[in-house]
Amino acid sequence: IAERIGAESPGPNAAGILIHDVSALETAECGDLSLFYDARYAAALTETRASAVVTSRDLSRHAPDGRCLLFAFDPRLAFARVGHLLYPAAAPEPGIDPAARIDPSAAIGAGSQIDAGAVIDRDATVGERCHIGCHAVLGAGVTVGDDCRIGAQTVISNALIGNRVEIGSCVSVGGQGFGFVAEAHGLLRMLQIGRVIVEDDVEIGTNCAIDRGTTGDTVIGAGTVIDNLVQIGHNVRLGRYCVLSGQVGIAGSTVLGDGVMVGGQAAISDHLTIGAGARIAGKSGVMRDVAPGAKVGGYPAVPLRQWHRQTAGLLRLFSGRIDKR
């Protein structure tokens, strides 16, 4: 295990320890491997029944003598790797369920699993070793790469999906963007003829909506992770390895650089540029461009330290008024 997760071996005395599961320090039993990455949980480390613990050299001073420790530079990363060793993703069971509807012009790659009720429209392409869930719909001309997982009741249209992409259930990819122009007798919808391009190794959570581009494309960069209940508007372009937490909303034509992280329920206005490596706090409202590497928060979003000073100042102001009453 130590070799596979990039940790230091605990030595020859640990060779006979059998690990069969992972667990939290508080609930671990003999045969479990646990994680200790924060000194606040030192008491739990002392009392745990885990057979082995992943931690760092620095934190090992909190461990009682005799504890089997696996030292890693990043304990959380090493522990995550253990989880994947013990619980590898299930391989698809090749075959097409009789209740699925596959257009004769569609192409299904070898080793793919198509579940009951799935619909794959004309000229759609599904790569090798994919799993298309129950009642999922792939529209005309949609391309899905190899080793992808498409959840139940997800609808994909006007999209190109890369390799090793995982999309949760009840997701809409490639639907109409939200754009209207006022006319004499109401609202006229803007033309939507672009696509959604999802690059390799992207994960998209449940109940997300990613709109197709208006005239260009909406792009989700490689390695990006999107939580549940996220809305991404038309022509948005996400860089590589971005992280979007739950209930984030990004309005049309905004561009996020590589490695941007956005906290839960944050809202980002349209036609903005968020620089690479920027951090946006949860519940923030971003109305201006954000510089690369900047940390912002609040509504409207400002540099993080400024937001904290504003919050503290308001607290002092209103606390004084309450005391006077």
PDB file of N, CA, C and O in Angstrom, residues 95-108 113-126 132-141 154-156:
ATOM      1  N   GLY A  95     -22.848  -4.562 -23.243  1.00  0.00           N
ATOM      2  CA  GLY A  95     -24.124  -4.993 -23.799  1.00  0.00           C
ATOM      3  C   GLY A  95     -25.117  -3.860 -23.875  1.00  0.00           C
ATOM      4  O   GLY A  95     -24.974  -2.838 -23.201  1.00  0.00           O
ATOM      5  N   ILE A  96     -26.125  -4.043 -24.710  1.00  0.00           N
ATOM      6  CA  ILE A  96     -27.185  -3.055 -24.902  1.00  0.00           C
ATOM      7  C   ILE A  96     -28.487  -3.665 -24.429  1.00  0.00           C
ATOM      8  O   ILE A  96     -28.917  -4.719 -24.908  1.00  0.00           O
ATOM      9  N   ASP A  97     -29.118  -3.022 -23.460  1.00  0.00           N
ATOM     10  CA  ASP A  97     -30.387  -3.525 -22.941  1.00  0.00           C
ATOM     11  C   ASP A  97     -31.448  -3.498 -24.045  1.00  0.00           C
ATOM     12  O   ASP A  97     -31.497  -2.542 -24.825  1.00  0.00           O
ATOM     13  N   PRO A  98     -32.298  -4.512 -24.120  1.00  0.00           N
ATOM     14  CA  PRO A  98     -33.334  -4.533 -25.170  1.00  0.00           C
ATOM     15  C   PRO A  98     -34.275  -3.329 -25.120  1.00  0.00           C
ATOM     16  O   PRO A  98     -34.873  -2.965 -26.147  1.00  0.00           O
ATOM     17  N   ALA A  99     -34.401  -2.711 -23.936  1.00  0.00           N
ATOM     18  CA  ALA A  99     -35.302  -1.570 -23.803  1.00  0.00           C
ATOM     19  C   ALA A  99     -34.652  -0.247 -24.198  1.00  0.00           C
ATOM     20  O   ALA A  99     -35.304   0.799 -24.147  1.00  0.00           O
ATOM     21  N   ALA A 100     -33.376  -0.272 -24.561  1.00  0.00           N
ATOM     22  CA  ALA A 100     -32.730   0.942 -25.053  1.00  0.00           C
ATOM     23  C   ALA A 100     -33.115   1.175 -26.512  1.00  0.00           C
ATOM     24  O   ALA A 100     -33.418   0.237 -27.251  1.00  0.00           O
ATOM     25  N   ARG A 101     -33.074   2.475 -26.920  1.00  0.00           N
ATOM     26  CA  ARG A 101     -33.395   2.803 -28.309  1.00  0.00           C
ATOM     27  C   ARG A 101     -32.165   3.412 -28.974  1.00  0.00           C
ATOM     28  O   ARG A 101     -31.765   4.520 -28.635  1.00  0.00           O
ATOM     29  N   ILE A 102     -31.583   2.672 -29.886  1.00  0.00           N
ATOM     30  CA  ILE A 102     -30.357   3.082 -30.556  1.00  0.00           C
ATOM     31  C   ILE A 102     -30.658   3.307 -32.033  1.00  0.00           C
ATOM     32  O   ILE A 102     -31.126   2.391 -32.718  1.00  0.00           O
ATOM     33  N   ASP A 103     -30.397   4.515 -32.532  1.00  0.00           N
ATOM     34  CA  ASP A 103     -30.599   4.777 -33.944  1.00  0.00           C
ATOM     35  C   ASP A 103     -29.610   3.939 -34.755  1.00  0.00           C
ATOM     36  O   ASP A 103     -28.450   3.764 -34.354  1.00  0.00           O
ATOM     37  N   PRO A 104     -30.034   3.413 -35.892  1.00  0.00           N
ATOM     38  CA  PRO A 104     -29.118   2.580 -36.710  1.00  0.00           C
ATOM     39  C   PRO A 104     -27.843   3.296 -37.127  1.00  0.00           C
ATOM     40  O   PRO A 104     -26.814   2.634 -37.358  1.00  0.00           O
ATOM     41  N   SER A 105     -27.877   4.630 -37.224  1.00  0.00           N
ATOM     42  CA  SER A 105     -26.681   5.363 -37.648  1.00  0.00           C
ATOM     43  C   SER A 105     -25.725   5.652 -36.490  1.00  0.00           C
ATOM     44  O   SER A 105     -24.618   6.143 -36.713  1.00  0.00           O
ATOM     45  N   ALA A 106     -26.135   5.371 -35.258  1.00  0.00           N
ATOM     46  CA  ALA A 106     -25.286   5.616 -34.093  1.00  0.00           C
ATOM     47  C   ALA A 106     -24.199   4.554 -34.014  1.00  0.00           C
ATOM     48  O   ALA A 106     -24.375   3.416 -34.462  1.00  0.00           O
ATOM     49  N   ALA A 107     -23.074   4.915 -33.405  1.00  0.00           N
ATOM     50  CA  ALA A 107     -21.942   3.979 -33.259  1.00  0.00           C
ATOM     51  C   ALA A 107     -21.669   3.766 -31.779  1.00  0.00           C
ATOM     52  O   ALA A 107     -21.501   4.738 -31.029  1.00  0.00           O
ATOM     53  N   ILE A 108     -21.607   2.513 -31.365  1.00  0.00           N
ATOM     54  CA  ILE A 108     -21.356   2.158 -29.968  1.00  0.00           C
ATOM     55  C   ILE A 108     -20.027   1.417 -29.896  1.00  0.00           C
ATOM     56  O   ILE A 108     -19.841   0.389 -30.552  1.00  0.00           O
ATOM     57  N   GLN A 113     -21.686  -0.337 -22.015  1.00  0.00           N
ATOM     58  CA  GLN A 113     -22.930  -0.791 -21.410  1.00  0.00           C
ATOM     59  C   GLN A 113     -23.991   0.278 -21.606  1.00  0.00           C
ATOM     60  O   GLN A 113     -23.818   1.425 -21.183  1.00  0.00           O
ATOM     61  N   ILE A 114     -25.098  -0.091 -22.251  1.00  0.00           N
ATOM     62  CA  ILE A 114     -26.211   0.821 -22.497  1.00  0.00           C
ATOM     63  C   ILE A 114     -27.415   0.299 -21.718  1.00  0.00           C
ATOM     64  O   ILE A 114     -27.920  -0.782 -22.008  1.00  0.00           O
ATOM     65  N   ASP A 115     -27.873   1.060 -20.732  1.00  0.00           N
ATOM     66  CA  ASP A 115     -28.919   0.578 -19.838  1.00  0.00           C
ATOM     67  C   ASP A 115     -30.319   0.784 -20.422  1.00  0.00           C
ATOM     68  O   ASP A 115     -30.505   1.480 -21.430  1.00  0.00           O
ATOM     69  N   ALA A 116     -31.304   0.214 -19.736  1.00  0.00           N
ATOM     70  CA  ALA A 116     -32.692   0.249 -20.189  1.00  0.00           C
ATOM     71  C   ALA A 116     -33.196   1.680 -20.321  1.00  0.00           C
ATOM     72  O   ALA A 116     -32.931   2.533 -19.473  1.00  0.00           O
ATOM     73  N   GLY A 117     -33.914   1.936 -21.394  1.00  0.00           N
ATOM     74  CA  GLY A 117     -34.536   3.235 -21.592  1.00  0.00           C
ATOM     75  C   GLY A 117     -33.634   4.294 -22.179  1.00  0.00           C
ATOM     76  O   GLY A 117     -34.093   5.393 -22.490  1.00  0.00           O
ATOM     77  N   ALA A 118     -32.350   4.005 -22.317  1.00  0.00           N
ATOM     78  CA  ALA A 118     -31.442   4.996 -22.896  1.00  0.00           C
ATOM     79  C   ALA A 118     -31.806   5.240 -24.359  1.00  0.00           C
ATOM     80  O   ALA A 118     -32.246   4.331 -25.064  1.00  0.00           O
ATOM     81  N   VAL A 119     -31.612   6.480 -24.804  1.00  0.00           N
ATOM     82  CA  VAL A 119     -31.888   6.856 -26.191  1.00  0.00           C
ATOM     83  C   VAL A 119     -30.616   7.436 -26.788  1.00  0.00           C
ATOM     84  O   VAL A 119     -30.057   8.396 -26.256  1.00  0.00           O
ATOM     85  N   ILE A 120     -30.158   6.858 -27.881  1.00  0.00           N
ATOM     86  CA  ILE A 120     -28.981   7.357 -28.590  1.00  0.00           C
ATOM     87  C   ILE A 120     -29.410   7.676 -30.008  1.00  0.00           C
ATOM     88  O   ILE A 120     -29.753   6.791 -30.780  1.00  0.00           O
ATOM     89  N   ASP A 121     -29.420   8.955 -30.326  1.00  0.00           N
ATOM     90  CA  ASP A 121     -30.031   9.453 -31.560  1.00  0.00           C
ATOM     91  C   ASP A 121     -29.086   9.285 -32.752  1.00  0.00           C
ATOM     92  O   ASP A 121     -27.952   8.805 -32.615  1.00  0.00           O
ATOM     93  N   ARG A 122     -29.539   9.747 -33.877  1.00  0.00           N
ATOM     94  CA  ARG A 122     -28.837   9.542 -35.150  1.00  0.00           C
ATOM     95  C   ARG A 122     -27.443  10.167 -35.123  1.00  0.00           C
ATOM     96  O   ARG A 122     -27.224  11.241 -34.572  1.00  0.00           O
ATOM     97  N   ASP A 123     -26.497   9.451 -35.695  1.00  0.00           N
ATOM     98  CA  ASP A 123     -25.118   9.896 -35.875  1.00  0.00           C
ATOM     99  C   ASP A 123     -24.388  10.173 -34.561  1.00  0.00           C
ATOM    100  O   ASP A 123     -23.310  10.773 -34.576  1.00  0.00           O
ATOM    101  N   ALA A 124     -24.954   9.766 -33.439  1.00  0.00           N
ATOM    102  CA  ALA A 124     -24.242   9.890 -32.165  1.00  0.00           C
ATOM    103  C   ALA A 124     -23.165   8.808 -32.076  1.00  0.00           C
ATOM    104  O   ALA A 124     -23.292   7.728 -32.675  1.00  0.00           O
ATOM    105  N   THR A 125     -22.110   9.102 -31.332  1.00  0.00           N
ATOM    106  CA  THR A 125     -21.000   8.155 -31.193  1.00  0.00           C
ATOM    107  C   THR A 125     -20.676   7.972 -29.717  1.00  0.00           C
ATOM    108  O   THR A 125     -20.479   8.947 -28.989  1.00  0.00           O
ATOM    109  N   VAL A 126     -20.617   6.732 -29.287  1.00  0.00           N
ATOM    110  CA  VAL A 126     -20.230   6.386 -27.920  1.00  0.00           C
ATOM    111  C   VAL A 126     -18.929   5.591 -28.002  1.00  0.00           C
ATOM    112  O   VAL A 126     -18.834   4.614 -28.748  1.00  0.00           O
ATOM    113  N   ILE A 132     -23.728   4.108 -20.238  1.00  0.00           N
ATOM    114  CA  ILE A 132     -24.812   5.075 -20.441  1.00  0.00           C
ATOM    115  C   ILE A 132     -25.980   4.618 -19.576  1.00  0.00           C
ATOM    116  O   ILE A 132     -26.537   3.542 -19.773  1.00  0.00           O
ATOM    117  N   GLY A 133     -26.368   5.433 -18.590  1.00  0.00           N
ATOM    118  CA  GLY A 133     -27.345   5.042 -17.592  1.00  0.00           C
ATOM    119  C   GLY A 133     -28.773   4.994 -18.114  1.00  0.00           C
ATOM    120  O   GLY A 133     -29.083   5.408 -19.246  1.00  0.00           O
ATOM    121  N   CYS A 134     -29.660   4.504 -17.256  1.00  0.00           N
ATOM    122  CA  CYS A 134     -31.077   4.346 -17.604  1.00  0.00           C
ATOM    123  C   CYS A 134     -31.697   5.681 -18.017  1.00  0.00           C
ATOM    124  O   CYS A 134     -31.535   6.702 -17.341  1.00  0.00           O
ATOM    125  N   HIS A 135     -32.403   5.657 -19.150  1.00  0.00           N
ATOM    126  CA  HIS A 135     -33.161   6.811 -19.647  1.00  0.00           C
ATOM    127  C   HIS A 135     -32.285   8.029 -19.939  1.00  0.00           C
ATOM    128  O   HIS A 135     -32.801   9.149 -20.035  1.00  0.00           O
ATOM    129  N   ALA A 136     -30.995   7.844 -20.064  1.00  0.00           N
ATOM    130  CA  ALA A 136     -30.138   8.932 -20.540  1.00  0.00           C
ATOM    131  C   ALA A 136     -30.404   9.141 -22.025  1.00  0.00           C
ATOM    132  O   ALA A 136     -30.760   8.207 -22.754  1.00  0.00           O
ATOM    133  N   VAL A 137     -30.232  10.379 -22.489  1.00  0.00           N
ATOM    134  CA  VAL A 137     -30.499  10.717 -23.889  1.00  0.00           C
ATOM    135  C   VAL A 137     -29.264  11.383 -24.478  1.00  0.00           C
ATOM    136  O   VAL A 137     -28.778  12.396 -23.955  1.00  0.00           O
ATOM    137  N   LEU A 138     -28.747  10.811 -25.559  1.00  0.00           N
ATOM    138  CA  LEU A 138     -27.672  11.422 -26.333  1.00  0.00           C
ATOM    139  C   LEU A 138     -28.281  11.889 -27.643  1.00  0.00           C
ATOM    140  O   LEU A 138     -28.749  11.076 -28.446  1.00  0.00           O
ATOM    141  N   GLY A 139     -28.284  13.202 -27.862  1.00  0.00           N
ATOM    142  CA  GLY A 139     -28.928  13.760 -29.042  1.00  0.00           C
ATOM    143  C   GLY A 139     -28.150  13.506 -30.312  1.00  0.00           C
ATOM    144  O   GLY A 139     -27.046  12.951 -30.319  1.00  0.00           O
ATOM    145  N   ALA A 140     -28.723  13.952 -31.400  1.00  0.00           N
ATOM    146  CA  ALA A 140     -28.142  13.740 -32.722  1.00  0.00           C
ATOM    147  C   ALA A 140     -26.740  14.339 -32.801  1.00  0.00           C
ATOM    148  O   ALA A 140     -26.520  15.486 -32.414  1.00  0.00           O
ATOM    149  N   GLY A 141     -25.796  13.547 -33.273  1.00  0.00           N
ATOM    150  CA  GLY A 141     -24.445  14.025 -33.498  1.00  0.00           C
ATOM    151  C   GLY A 141     -23.572  14.165 -32.277  1.00  0.00           C
ATOM    152  O   GLY A 141     -22.412  14.576 -32.391  1.00  0.00           O
ATOM    153  N   THR A 154     -29.857  11.773 -17.687  1.00  0.00           N
ATOM    154  CA  THR A 154     -29.077  12.913 -18.183  1.00  0.00           C
ATOM    155  C   THR A 154     -29.356  13.100 -19.673  1.00  0.00           C
ATOM    156  O   THR A 154     -29.490  12.133 -20.419  1.00  0.00           O
ATOM    157  N   VAL A 155     -29.433  14.360 -20.089  1.00  0.00           N
ATOM    158  CA  VAL A 155     -29.716  14.693 -21.493  1.00  0.00           C
ATOM    159  C   VAL A 155     -28.533  15.487 -22.050  1.00  0.00           C
ATOM    160  O   VAL A 155     -28.173  16.534 -21.509  1.00  0.00           O
ATOM    161  N   ILE A 156     -27.933  14.979 -23.114  1.00  0.00           N
ATOM    162  CA  ILE A 156     -26.792  15.637 -23.746  1.00  0.00           C
ATOM    163  C   ILE A 156     -27.127  15.904 -25.204  1.00  0.00           C
ATOM    164  O   ILE A 156     -27.524  14.994 -25.942  1.00  0.00           O
TER     165      ILE A 156
END
